[in-house]
Short mmCIF file of C-alpha atoms in Angstrom, two decimals:
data_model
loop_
_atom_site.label_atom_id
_atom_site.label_comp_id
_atom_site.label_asym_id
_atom_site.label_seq_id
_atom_site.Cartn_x
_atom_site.Cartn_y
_atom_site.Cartn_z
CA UNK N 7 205.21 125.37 28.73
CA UNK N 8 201.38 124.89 29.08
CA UNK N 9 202.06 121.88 31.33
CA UNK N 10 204.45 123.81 33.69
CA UNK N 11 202.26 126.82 34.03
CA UNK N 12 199.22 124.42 35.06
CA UNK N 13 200.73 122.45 37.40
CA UNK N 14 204.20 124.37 38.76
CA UNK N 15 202.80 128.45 38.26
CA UNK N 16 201.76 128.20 42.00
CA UNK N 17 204.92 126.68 43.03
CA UNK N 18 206.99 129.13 40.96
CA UNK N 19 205.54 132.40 42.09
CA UNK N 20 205.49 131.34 45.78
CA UNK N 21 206.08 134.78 47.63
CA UNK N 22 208.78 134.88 49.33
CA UNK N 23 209.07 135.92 53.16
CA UNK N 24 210.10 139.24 54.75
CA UNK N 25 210.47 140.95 51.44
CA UNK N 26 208.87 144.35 53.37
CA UNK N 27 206.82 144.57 49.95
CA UNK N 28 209.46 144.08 47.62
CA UNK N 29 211.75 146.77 49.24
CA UNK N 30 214.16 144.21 50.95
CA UNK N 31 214.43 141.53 48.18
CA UNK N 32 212.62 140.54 44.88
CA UNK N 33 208.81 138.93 45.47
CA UNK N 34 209.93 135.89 44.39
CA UNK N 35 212.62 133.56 44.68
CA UNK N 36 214.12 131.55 41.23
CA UNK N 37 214.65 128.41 43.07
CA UNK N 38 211.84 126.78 41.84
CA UNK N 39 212.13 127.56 38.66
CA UNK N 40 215.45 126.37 38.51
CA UNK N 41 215.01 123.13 39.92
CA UNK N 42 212.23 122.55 37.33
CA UNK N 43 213.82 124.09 34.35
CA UNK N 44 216.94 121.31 35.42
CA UNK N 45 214.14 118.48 35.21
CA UNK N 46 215.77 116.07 32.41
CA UNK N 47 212.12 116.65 30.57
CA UNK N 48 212.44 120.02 30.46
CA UNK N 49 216.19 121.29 30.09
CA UNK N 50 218.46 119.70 32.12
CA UNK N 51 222.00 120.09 31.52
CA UNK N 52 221.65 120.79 28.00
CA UNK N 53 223.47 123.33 26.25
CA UNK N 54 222.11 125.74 23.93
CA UNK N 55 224.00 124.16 21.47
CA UNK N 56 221.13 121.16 21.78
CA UNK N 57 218.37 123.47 19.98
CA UNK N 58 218.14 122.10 16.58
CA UNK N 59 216.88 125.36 15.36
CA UNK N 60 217.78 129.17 14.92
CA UNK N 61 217.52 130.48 18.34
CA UNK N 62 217.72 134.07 19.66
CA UNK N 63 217.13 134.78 23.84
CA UNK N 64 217.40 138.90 24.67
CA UNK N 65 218.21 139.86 28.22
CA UNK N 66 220.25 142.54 29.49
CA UNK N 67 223.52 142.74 30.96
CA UNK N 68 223.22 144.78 34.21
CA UNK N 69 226.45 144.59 35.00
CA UNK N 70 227.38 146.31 31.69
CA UNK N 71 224.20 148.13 30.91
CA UNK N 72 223.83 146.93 27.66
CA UNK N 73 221.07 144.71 25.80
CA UNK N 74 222.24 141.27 24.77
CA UNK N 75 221.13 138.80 22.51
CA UNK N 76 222.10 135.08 23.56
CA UNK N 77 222.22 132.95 20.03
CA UNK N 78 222.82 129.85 18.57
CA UNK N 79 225.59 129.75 15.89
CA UNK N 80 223.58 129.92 13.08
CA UNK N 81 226.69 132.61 11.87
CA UNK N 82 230.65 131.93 11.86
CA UNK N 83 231.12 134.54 13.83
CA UNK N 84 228.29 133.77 16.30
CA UNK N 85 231.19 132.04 19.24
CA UNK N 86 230.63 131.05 22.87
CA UNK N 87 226.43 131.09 23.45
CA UNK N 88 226.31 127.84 22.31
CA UNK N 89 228.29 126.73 25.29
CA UNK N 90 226.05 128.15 27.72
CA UNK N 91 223.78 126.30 29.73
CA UNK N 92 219.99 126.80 28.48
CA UNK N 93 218.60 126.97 32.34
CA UNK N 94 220.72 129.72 32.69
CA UNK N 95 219.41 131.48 29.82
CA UNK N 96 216.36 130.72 30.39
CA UNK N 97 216.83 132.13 34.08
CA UNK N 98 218.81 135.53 32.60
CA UNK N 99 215.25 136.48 30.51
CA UNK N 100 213.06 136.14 31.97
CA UNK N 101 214.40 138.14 35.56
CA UNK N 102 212.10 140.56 35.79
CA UNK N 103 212.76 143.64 38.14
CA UNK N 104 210.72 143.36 41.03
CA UNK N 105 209.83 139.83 40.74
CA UNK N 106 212.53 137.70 40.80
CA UNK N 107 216.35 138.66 41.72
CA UNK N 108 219.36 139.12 38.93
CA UNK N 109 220.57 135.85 37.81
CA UNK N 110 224.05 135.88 38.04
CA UNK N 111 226.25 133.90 35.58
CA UNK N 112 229.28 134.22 33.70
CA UNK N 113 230.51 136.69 35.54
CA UNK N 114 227.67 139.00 35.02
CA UNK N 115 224.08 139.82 36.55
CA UNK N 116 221.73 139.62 34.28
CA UNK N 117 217.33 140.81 34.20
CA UNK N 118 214.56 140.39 31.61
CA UNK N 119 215.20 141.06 28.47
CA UNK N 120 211.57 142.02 28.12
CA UNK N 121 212.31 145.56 29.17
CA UNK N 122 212.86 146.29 25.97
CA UNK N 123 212.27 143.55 23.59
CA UNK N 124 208.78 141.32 25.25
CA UNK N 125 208.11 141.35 21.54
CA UNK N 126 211.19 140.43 19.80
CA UNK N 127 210.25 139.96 16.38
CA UNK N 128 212.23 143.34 15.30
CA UNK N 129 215.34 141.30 16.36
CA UNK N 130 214.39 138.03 14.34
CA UNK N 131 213.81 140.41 11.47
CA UNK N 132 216.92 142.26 11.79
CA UNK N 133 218.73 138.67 12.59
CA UNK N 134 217.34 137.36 9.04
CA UNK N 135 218.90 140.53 6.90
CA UNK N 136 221.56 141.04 8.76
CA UNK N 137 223.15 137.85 9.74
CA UNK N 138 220.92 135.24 7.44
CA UNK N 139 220.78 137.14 4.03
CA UNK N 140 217.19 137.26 3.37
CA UNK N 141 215.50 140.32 2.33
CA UNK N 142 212.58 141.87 3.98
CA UNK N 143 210.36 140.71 1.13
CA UNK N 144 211.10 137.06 2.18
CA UNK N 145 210.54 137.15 5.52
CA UNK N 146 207.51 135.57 6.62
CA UNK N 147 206.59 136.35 10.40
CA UNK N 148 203.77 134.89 13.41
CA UNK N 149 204.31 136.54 16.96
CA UNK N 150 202.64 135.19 19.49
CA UNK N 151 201.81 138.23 21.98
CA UNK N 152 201.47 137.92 25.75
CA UNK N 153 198.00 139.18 26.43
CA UNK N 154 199.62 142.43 28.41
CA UNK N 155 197.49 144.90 29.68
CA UNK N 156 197.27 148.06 28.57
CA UNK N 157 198.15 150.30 31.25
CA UNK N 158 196.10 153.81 30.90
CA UNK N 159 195.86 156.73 32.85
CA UNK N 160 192.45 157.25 35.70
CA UNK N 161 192.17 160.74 34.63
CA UNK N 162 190.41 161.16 38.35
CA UNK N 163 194.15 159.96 40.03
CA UNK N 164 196.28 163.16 40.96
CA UNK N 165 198.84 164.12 38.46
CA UNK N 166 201.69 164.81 40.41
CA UNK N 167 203.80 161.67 39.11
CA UNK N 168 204.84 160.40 42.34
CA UNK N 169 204.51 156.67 44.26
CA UNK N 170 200.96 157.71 44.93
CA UNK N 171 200.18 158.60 41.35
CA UNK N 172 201.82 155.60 39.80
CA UNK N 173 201.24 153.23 42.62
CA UNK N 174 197.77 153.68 43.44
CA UNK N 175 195.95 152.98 46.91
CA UNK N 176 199.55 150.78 46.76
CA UNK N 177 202.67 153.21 46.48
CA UNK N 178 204.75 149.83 46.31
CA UNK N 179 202.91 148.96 43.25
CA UNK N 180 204.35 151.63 41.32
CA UNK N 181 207.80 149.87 40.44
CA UNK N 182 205.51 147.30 38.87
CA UNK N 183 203.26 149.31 36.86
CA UNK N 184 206.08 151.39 35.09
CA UNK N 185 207.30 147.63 34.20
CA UNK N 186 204.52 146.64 33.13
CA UNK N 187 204.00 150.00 30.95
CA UNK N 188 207.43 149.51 29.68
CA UNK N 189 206.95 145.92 27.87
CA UNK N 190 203.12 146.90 27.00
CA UNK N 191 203.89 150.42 24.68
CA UNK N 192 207.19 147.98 23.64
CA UNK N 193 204.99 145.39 22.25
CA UNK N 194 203.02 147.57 20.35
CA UNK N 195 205.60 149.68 18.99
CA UNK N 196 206.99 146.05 17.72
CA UNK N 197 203.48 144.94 16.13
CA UNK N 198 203.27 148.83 14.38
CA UNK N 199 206.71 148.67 12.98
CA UNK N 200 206.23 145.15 11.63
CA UNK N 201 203.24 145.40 10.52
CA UNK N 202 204.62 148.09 8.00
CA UNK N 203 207.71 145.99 7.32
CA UNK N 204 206.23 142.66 6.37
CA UNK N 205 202.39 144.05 5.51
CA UNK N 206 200.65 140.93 5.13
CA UNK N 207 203.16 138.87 5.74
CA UNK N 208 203.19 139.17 9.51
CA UNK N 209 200.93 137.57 11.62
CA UNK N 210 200.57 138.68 15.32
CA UNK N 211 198.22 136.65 17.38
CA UNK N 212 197.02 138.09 20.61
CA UNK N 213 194.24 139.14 22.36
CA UNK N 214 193.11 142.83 23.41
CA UNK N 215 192.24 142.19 27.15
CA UNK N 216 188.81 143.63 28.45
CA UNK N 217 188.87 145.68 31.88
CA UNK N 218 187.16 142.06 33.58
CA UNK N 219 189.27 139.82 32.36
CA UNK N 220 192.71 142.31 32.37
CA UNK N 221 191.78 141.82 36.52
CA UNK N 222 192.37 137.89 35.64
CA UNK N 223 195.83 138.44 33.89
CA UNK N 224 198.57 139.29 35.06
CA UNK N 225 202.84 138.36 35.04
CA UNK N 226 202.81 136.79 38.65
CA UNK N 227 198.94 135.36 38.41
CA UNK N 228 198.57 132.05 38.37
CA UNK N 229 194.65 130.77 39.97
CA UNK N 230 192.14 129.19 38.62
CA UNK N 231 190.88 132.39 37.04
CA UNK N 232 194.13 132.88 35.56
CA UNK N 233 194.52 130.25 33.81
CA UNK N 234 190.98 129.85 32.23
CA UNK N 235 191.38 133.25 31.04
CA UNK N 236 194.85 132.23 29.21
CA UNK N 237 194.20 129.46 28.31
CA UNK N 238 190.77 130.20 26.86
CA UNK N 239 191.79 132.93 24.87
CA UNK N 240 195.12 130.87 23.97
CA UNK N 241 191.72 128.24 22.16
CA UNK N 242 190.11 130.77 20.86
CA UNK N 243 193.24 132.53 18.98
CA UNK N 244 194.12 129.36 17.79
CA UNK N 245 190.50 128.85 16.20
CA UNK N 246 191.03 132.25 14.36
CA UNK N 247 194.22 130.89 13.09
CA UNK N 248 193.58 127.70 11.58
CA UNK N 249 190.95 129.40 10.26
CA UNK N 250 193.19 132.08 8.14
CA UNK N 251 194.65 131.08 5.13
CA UNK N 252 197.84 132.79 5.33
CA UNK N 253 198.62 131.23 8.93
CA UNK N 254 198.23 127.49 6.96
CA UNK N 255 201.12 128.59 4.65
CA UNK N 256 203.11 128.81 7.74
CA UNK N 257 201.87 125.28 8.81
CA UNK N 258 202.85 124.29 5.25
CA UNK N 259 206.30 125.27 5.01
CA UNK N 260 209.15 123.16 5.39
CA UNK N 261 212.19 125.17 6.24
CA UNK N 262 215.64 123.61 5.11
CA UNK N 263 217.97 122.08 7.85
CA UNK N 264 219.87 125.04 9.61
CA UNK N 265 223.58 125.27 9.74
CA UNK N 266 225.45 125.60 13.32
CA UNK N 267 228.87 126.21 12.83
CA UNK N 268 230.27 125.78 16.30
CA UNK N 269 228.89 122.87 18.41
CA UNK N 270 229.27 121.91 22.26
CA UNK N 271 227.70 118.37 23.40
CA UNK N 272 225.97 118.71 26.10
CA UNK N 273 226.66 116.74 29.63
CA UNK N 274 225.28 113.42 30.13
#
């Protein structure tokens, strides 16, 4: 992932032309990504049944308007995900309003499933009681955070709660922001409710972005500055956690072999 953001992010954020500011078509176009998620070194034409571990993916199902959860079938009654292609997962969550178009597959349209799960470890937790047996007490958690921004209010903006107030100098920005504020107060409700859950037992790693820097960051940045800022803090978090003992137990652990009980080979 490090490798594709370094030498593709320019390529895959490549605005797109006579978008009117977004209110024509999406910023970007998926193409690229697509063609380099299909790379044999990256995806392919694998199926999601390749992933030798527990995997869950959350998008959402515009054409349904419900949340979905694309798994492997690490449960009997877990049947037909593992058929799927992974590109096409890949492409359904990470579709995020604004910035790339629906990705359409399986009969459906599909966007982000960030919009309400960027943080998912409520649904790995919920996915070990429920469908895995484990208790809470057992479940030992690391979630690796995103670096979002924390979007706050200019108290000196007006307050009338139009495209002005939310966009800025920008009106067109404001889509963005109330996406962006979305997946930021989501991850944080996630890391509050966890962190009560699991106590010491979860481990979120993530940095708290400063005004400078948070000018660095962003979904769709991906300069120079951007990426020394990621992947700077990206060294420095994992300083702090090779430094913690409780993060080596994770490092520790060997986890037993998982069982799939439906498979799908993949095409050659």
């Amino acid at each position: 992932m490090v490798r594709l953001f370094e030498r593709h992010g320019a390529e895959i954020f490549s605005r797109r032309r006579l978008t009117l500011l977004g209110t024509l078509k999406s910023t970007y176009t998926a193409e690229r990504l697509r063609d380099l998620l299909q790379q044999d070194e990256l995806f392919g034409g694998r199926l999601l049944s390749a992933c030798k571990h527990r995997v869950i993916v959350p998008s959402i199902n515009y054409s349904t308007g419900k949340p979905v959860i694309f798994k492997t079938s690490h449960h009997p009654n877990f049947v037909g995900d593992h058929r799927l292609r992974l590109v096409d997962i890949a492409l359904a969550t990470s579709a995020a309003p604004m910035y790339f178009p629906r990705h359409v597959f399986e009969n459906s349209q599909y966007v982000d499933g960030g919009l309400y799960a960027n943080a998912p470890g409520l649904l790995a937790l919920h996915e070990a009681e429920k469908f895995l047996g484990q208790r809470a007490d057992n479940v030992w958690a690391v979630s690796i955070g995103t670096m979002s921004s924390r979007f706050t209010v200019n108290p000196s903006r007006n307050r009338s709660g139009g495209t002005w107030d939310w966009g800025g100098w920008f009106p067109a920005n404001a889509p963005k922001r109330l996406f962006g504020l979305a997946i930021s107060i989501q991850e944080s409700t996630t890391q509050f409710m966890l962190s009560h859950r699991l106590d010491q037992r979860y481990i979120h790693v993530d940095e708290t972005l400063t005004d400078e820097k948070a000018k660095a960051v962003a979904l769709d940045k991906t300069d120079a500055a951007a990426r020394e800022a990621l992947l700077g803090s990206a060294s420095e978090a994992s300083k702090t956690c090779l430094g913690n003992p409780d993060f080596r137990r994770y490092l520790q652990h060997a986890a037993p072999a998982p069982q799939f009980f439906h498979t799908e080979k993949s095409p050659q």
